[in-house]
Tab-separated table of N, CA and C in Angstrom:
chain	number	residue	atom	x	y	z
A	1	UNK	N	1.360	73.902	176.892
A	1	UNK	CA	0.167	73.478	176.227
A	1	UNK	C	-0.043	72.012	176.533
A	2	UNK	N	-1.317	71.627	177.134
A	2	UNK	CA	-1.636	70.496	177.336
A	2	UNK	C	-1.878	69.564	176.468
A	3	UNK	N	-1.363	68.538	176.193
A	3	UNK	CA	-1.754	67.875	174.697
A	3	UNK	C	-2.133	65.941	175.095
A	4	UNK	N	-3.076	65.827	174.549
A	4	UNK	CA	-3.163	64.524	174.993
A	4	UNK	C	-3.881	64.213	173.290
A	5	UNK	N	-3.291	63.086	172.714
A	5	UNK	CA	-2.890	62.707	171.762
A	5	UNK	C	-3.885	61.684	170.576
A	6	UNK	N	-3.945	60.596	171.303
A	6	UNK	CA	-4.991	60.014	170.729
A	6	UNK	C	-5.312	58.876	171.356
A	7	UNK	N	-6.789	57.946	170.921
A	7	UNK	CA	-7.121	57.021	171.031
A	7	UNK	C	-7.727	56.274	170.040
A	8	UNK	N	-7.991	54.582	169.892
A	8	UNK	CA	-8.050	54.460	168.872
A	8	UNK	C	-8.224	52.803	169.431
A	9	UNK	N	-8.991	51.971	168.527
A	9	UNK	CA	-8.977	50.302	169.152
A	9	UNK	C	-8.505	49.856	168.108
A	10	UNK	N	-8.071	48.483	167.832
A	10	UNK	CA	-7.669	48.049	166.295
A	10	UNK	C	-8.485	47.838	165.550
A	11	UNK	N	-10.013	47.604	165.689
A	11	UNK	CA	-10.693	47.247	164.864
A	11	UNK	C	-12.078	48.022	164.821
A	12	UNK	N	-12.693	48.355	164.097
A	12	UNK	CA	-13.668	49.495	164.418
A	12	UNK	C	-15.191	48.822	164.002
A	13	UNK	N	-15.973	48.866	164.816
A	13	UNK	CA	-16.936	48.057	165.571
A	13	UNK	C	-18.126	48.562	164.112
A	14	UNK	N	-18.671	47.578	163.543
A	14	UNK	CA	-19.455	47.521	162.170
A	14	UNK	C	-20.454	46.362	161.913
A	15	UNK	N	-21.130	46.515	161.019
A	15	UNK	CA	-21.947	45.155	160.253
A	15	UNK	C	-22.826	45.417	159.094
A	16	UNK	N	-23.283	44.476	158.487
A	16	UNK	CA	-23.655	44.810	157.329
A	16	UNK	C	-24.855	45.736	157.749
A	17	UNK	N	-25.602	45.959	158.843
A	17	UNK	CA	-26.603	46.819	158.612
A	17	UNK	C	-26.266	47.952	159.462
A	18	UNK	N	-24.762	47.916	159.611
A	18	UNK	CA	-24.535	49.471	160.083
A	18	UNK	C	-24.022	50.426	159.300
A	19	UNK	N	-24.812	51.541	159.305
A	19	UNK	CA	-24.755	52.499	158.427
A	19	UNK	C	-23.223	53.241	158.360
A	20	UNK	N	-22.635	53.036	159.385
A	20	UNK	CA	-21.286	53.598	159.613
A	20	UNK	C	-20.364	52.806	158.832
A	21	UNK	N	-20.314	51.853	157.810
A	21	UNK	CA	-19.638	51.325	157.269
A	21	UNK	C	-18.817	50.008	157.772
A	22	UNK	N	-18.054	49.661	157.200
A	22	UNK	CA	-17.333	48.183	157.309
A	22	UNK	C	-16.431	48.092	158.359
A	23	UNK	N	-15.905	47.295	158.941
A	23	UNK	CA	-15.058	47.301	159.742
A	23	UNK	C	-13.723	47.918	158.916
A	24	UNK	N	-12.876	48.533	160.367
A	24	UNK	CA	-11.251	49.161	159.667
A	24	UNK	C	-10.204	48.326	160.667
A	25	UNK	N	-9.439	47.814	159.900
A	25	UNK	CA	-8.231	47.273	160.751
A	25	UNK	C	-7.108	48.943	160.802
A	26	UNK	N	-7.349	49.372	161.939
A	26	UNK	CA	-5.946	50.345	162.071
A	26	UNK	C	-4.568	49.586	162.701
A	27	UNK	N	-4.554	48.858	163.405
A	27	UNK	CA	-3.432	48.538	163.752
A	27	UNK	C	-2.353	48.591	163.172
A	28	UNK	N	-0.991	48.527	163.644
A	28	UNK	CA	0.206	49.162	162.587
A	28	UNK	C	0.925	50.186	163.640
A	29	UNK	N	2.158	50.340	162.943
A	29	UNK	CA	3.004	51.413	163.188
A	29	UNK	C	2.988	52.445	162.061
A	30	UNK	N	2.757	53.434	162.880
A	30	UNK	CA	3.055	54.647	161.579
A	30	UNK	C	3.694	55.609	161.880
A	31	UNK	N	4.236	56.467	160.750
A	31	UNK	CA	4.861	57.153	160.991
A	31	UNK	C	4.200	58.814	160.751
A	32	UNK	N	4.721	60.254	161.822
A	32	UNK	CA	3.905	61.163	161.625
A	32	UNK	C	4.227	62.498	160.159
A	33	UNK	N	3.084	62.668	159.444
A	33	UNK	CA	3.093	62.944	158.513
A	33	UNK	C	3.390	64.952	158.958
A	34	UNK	N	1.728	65.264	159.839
A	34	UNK	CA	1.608	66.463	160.299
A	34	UNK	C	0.963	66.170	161.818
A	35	UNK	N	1.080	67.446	161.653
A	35	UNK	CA	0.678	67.872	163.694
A	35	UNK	C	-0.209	69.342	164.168
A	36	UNK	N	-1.422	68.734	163.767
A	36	UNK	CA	-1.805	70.648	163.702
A	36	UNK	C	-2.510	70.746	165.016
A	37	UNK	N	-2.472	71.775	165.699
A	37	UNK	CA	-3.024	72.180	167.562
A	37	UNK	C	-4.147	73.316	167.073
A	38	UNK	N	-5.039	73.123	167.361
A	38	UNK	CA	-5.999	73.890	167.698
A	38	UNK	C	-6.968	75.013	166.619
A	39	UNK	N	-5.929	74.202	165.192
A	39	UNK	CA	-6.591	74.894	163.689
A	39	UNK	C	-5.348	75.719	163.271
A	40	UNK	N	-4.372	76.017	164.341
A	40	UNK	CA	-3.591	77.368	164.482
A	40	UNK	C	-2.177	77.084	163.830
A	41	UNK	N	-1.803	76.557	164.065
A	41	UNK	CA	-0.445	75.882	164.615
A	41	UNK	C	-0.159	74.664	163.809
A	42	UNK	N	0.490	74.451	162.163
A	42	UNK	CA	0.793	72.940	162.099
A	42	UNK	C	1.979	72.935	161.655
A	43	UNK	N	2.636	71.788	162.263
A	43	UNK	CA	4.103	71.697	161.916
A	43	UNK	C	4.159	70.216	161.180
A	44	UNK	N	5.314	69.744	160.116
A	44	UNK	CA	5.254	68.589	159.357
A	44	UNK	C	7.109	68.500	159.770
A	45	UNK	N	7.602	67.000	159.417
A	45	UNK	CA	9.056	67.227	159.256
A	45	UNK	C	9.447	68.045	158.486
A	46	UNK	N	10.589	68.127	159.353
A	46	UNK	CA	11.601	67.510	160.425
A	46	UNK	C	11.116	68.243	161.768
A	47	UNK	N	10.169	69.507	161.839
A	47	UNK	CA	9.744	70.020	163.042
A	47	UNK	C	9.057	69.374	164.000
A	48	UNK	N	8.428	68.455	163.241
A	48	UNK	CA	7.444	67.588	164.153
A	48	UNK	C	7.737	66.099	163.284
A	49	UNK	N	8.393	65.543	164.565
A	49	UNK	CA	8.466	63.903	164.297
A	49	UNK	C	7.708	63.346	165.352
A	50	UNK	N	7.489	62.003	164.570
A	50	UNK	CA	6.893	61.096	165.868
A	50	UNK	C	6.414	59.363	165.223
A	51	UNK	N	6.150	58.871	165.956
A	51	UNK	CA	5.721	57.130	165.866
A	51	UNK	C	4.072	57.202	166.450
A	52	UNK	N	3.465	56.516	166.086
A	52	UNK	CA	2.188	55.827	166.869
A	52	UNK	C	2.147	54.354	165.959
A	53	UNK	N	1.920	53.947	167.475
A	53	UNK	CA	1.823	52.253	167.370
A	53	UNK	C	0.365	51.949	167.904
A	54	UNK	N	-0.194	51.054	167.445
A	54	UNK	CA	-1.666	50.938	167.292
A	54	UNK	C	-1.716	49.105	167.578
A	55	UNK	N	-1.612	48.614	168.781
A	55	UNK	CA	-1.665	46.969	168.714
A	55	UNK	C	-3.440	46.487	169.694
A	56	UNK	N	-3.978	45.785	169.271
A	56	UNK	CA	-5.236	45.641	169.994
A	56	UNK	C	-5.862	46.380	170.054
A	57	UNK	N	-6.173	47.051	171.431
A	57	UNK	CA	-7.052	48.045	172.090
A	57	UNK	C	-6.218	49.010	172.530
A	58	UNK	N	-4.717	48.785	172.041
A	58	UNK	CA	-3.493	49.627	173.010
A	58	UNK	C	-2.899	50.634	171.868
A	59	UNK	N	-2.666	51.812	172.590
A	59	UNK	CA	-1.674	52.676	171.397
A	59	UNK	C	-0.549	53.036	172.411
A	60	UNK	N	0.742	53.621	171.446
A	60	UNK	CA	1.586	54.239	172.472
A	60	UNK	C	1.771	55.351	170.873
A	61	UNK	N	2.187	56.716	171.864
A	61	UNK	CA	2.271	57.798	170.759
A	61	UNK	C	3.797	58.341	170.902
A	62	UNK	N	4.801	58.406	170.506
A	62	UNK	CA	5.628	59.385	170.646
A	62	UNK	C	6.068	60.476	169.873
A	63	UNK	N	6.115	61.513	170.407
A	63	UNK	CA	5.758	62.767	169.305
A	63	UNK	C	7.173	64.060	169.752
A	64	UNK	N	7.905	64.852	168.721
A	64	UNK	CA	8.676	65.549	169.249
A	64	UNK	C	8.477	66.787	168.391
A	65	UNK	N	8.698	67.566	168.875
A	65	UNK	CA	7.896	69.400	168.262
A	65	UNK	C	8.912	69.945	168.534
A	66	UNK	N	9.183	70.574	167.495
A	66	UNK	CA	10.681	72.244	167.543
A	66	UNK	C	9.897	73.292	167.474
A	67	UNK	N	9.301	74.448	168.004
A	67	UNK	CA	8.689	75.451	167.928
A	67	UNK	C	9.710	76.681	167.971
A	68	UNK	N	9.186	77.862	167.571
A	68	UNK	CA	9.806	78.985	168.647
A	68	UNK	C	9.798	79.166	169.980
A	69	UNK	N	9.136	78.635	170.612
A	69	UNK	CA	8.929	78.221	172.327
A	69	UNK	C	9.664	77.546	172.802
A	70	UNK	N	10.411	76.567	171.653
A	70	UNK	CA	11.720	75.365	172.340
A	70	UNK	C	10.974	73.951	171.971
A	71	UNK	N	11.541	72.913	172.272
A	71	UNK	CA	11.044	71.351	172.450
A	71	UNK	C	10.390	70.782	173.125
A	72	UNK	N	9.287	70.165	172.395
A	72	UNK	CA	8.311	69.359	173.189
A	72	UNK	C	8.194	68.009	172.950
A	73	UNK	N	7.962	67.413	173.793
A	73	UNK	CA	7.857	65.871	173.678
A	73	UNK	C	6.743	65.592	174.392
A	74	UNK	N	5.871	64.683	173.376
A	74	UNK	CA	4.546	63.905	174.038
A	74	UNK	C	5.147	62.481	173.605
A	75	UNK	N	4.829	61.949	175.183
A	75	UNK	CA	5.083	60.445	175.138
A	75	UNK	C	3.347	59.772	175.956
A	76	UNK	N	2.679	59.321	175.554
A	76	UNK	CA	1.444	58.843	175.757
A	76	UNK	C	1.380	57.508	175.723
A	77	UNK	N	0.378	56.468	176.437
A	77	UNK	CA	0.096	54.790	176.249
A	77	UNK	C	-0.850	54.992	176.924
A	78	UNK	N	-2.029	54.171	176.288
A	78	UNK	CA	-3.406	53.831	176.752
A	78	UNK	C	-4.236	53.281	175.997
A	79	UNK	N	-5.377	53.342	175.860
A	79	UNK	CA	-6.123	52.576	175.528
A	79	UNK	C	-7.509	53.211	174.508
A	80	UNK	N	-7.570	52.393	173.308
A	80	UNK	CA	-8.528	53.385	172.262
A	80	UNK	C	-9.506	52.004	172.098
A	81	UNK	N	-10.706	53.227	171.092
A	81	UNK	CA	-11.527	52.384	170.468
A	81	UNK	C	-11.929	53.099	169.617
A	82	UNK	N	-12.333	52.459	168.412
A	82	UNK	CA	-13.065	53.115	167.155
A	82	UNK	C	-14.421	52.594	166.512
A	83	UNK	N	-15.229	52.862	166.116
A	83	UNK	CA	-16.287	52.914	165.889
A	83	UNK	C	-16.879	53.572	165.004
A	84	UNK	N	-17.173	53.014	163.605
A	84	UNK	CA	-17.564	53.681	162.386
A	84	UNK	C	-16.311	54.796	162.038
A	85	UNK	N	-16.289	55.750	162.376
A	85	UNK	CA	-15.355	56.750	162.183
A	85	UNK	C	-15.210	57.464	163.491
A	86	UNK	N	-15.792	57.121	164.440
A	86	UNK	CA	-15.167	57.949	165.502
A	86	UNK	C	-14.337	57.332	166.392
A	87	UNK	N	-13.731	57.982	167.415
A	87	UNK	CA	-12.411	57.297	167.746
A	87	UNK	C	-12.559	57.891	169.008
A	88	UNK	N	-12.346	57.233	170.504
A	88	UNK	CA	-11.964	57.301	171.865
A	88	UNK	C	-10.517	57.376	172.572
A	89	UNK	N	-9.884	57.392	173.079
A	89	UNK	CA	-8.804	57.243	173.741
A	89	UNK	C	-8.588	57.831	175.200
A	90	UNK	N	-7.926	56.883	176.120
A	90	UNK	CA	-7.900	57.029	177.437
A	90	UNK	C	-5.966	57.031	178.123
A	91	UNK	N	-5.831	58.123	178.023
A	91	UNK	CA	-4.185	57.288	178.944
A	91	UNK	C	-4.337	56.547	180.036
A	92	UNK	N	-3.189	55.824	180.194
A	92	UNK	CA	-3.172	55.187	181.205
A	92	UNK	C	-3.124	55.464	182.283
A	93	UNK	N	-3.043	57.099	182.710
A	93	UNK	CA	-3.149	57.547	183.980
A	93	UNK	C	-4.115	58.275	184.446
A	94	UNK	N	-5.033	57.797	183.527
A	94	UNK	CA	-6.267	58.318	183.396
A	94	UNK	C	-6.701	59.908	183.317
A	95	UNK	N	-5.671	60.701	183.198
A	95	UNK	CA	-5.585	61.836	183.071
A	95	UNK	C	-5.833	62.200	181.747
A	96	UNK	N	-5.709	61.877	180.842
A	96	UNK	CA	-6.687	62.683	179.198
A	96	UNK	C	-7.397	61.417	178.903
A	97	UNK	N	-8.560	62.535	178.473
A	97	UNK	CA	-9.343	61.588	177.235
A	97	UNK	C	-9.563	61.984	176.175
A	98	UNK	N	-10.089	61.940	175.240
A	98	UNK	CA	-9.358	62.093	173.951
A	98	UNK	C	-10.292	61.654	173.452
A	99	UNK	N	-11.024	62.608	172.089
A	99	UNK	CA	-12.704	61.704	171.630
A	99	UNK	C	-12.391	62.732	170.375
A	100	UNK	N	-13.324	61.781	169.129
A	100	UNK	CA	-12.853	62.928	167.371
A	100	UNK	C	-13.397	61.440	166.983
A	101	UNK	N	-12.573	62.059	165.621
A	101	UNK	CA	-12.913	60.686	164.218
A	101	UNK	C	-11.712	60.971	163.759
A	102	UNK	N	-11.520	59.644	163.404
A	102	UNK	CA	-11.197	59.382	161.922
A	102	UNK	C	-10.759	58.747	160.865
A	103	UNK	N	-9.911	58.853	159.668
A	103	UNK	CA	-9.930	58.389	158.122
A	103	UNK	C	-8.979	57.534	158.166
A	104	UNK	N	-8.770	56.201	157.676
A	104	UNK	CA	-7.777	55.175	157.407
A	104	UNK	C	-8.336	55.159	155.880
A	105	UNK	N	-7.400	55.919	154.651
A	105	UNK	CA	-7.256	55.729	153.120
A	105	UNK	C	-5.881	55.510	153.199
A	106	UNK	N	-5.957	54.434	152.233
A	106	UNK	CA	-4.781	54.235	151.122
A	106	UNK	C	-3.223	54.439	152.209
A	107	UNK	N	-3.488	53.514	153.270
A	107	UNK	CA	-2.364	53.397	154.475
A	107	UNK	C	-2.368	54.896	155.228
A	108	UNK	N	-2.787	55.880	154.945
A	108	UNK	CA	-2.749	57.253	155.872
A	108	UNK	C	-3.955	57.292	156.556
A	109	UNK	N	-3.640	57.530	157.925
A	109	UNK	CA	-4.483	57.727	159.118
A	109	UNK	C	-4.496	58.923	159.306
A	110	UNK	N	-5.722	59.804	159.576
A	110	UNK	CA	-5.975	61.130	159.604
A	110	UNK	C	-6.868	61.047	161.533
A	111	UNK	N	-6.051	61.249	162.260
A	111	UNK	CA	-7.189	61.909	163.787
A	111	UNK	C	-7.109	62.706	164.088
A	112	UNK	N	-8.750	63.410	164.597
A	112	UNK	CA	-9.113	64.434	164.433
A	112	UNK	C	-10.095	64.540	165.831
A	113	UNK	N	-9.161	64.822	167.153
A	113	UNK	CA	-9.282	64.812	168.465
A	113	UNK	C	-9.628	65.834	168.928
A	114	UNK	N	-10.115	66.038	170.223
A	114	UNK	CA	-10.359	67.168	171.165
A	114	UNK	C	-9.774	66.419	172.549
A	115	UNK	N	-9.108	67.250	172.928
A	115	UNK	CA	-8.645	67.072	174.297
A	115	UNK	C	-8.366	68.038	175.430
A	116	UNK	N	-9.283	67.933	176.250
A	116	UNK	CA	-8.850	69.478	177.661
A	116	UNK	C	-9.529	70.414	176.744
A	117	UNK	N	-10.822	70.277	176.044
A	117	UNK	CA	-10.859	71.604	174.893
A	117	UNK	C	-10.351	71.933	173.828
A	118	UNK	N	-9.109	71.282	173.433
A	118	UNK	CA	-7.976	71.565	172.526
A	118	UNK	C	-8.464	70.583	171.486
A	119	UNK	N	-8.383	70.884	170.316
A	119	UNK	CA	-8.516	70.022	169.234
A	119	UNK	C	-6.921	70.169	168.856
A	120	UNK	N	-7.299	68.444	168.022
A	120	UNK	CA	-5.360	68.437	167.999
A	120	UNK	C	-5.505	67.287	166.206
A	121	UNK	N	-5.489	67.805	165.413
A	121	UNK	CA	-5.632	67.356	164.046
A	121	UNK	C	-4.059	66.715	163.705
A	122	UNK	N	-3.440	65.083	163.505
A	122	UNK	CA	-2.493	64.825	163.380
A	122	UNK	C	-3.002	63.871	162.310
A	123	UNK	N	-1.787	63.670	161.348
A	123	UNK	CA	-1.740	62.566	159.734
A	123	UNK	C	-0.730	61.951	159.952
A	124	UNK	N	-1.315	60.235	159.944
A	124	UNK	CA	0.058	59.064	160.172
A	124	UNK	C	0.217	58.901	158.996
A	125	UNK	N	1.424	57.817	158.218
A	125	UNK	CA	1.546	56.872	157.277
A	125	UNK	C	1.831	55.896	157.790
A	126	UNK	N	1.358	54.907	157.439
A	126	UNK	CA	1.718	53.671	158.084
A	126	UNK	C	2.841	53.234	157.063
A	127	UNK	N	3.494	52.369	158.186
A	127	UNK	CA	4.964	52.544	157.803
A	127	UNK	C	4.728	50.774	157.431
């Protein structure tokens, strides 16, 4: 399963007469709460661990999955941006892109991606 992860900028592009609301500082390390693929499929710890680090315009994701299929590891770095509530992301090998929204409440980050077709719904805490 192809998975490409997220994108995201640190600061999400706003003003007082934009209807999309205030600026969001995401930046931070967090830690992964859940991991859901495609609506189908969600795993939380200890099945699914992982980090995302969020500095500038840069993220790096590392993510590890126990399935019945065996172990997976997504290791991702590239480059995001956010905007009102929606959210971009590009790896660095230019091979996924990565486009959704979403929620920074009360330190939990909620993104809510499509990638290759695949929607990929994951919940940080910032640590």
């Amino acid at each position: 399963m192809a998975l490409g992860v997220f994108a995201l900028q640190a600061t999400a592009c706003g003003s007082d007469d934009d209807p999309s609301g205030p600026e969001v500082d995401v930046t931070g390390s967090y830690s992964l709460l859940s991991f859901t693929f495609d609506g189908q499929l969600t795993l939380t710890p200890p099945a699914a661990q992982g980090t995302l680090v969020l500095l500038g315009s840069r993220y790096e994701v590392d993510i590890t999955l126990e399935t019945i299929a065996g172990t997976q590891v997504i290791q991702d770095v590239g480059t995001y941006t956010v905007d009102g509530t929606s959210w971009s992301q590009t790896s660095d090998d230019g091979l996924l892109q990565s486009v959704g929204t979403f929620n920074l409440d009360n330190g939990v980050l909620t993104v809510d991606l499509t990638t290759q077709g695949q929607r990929i719904l994951n919940i940080w805490r910032k640590n």
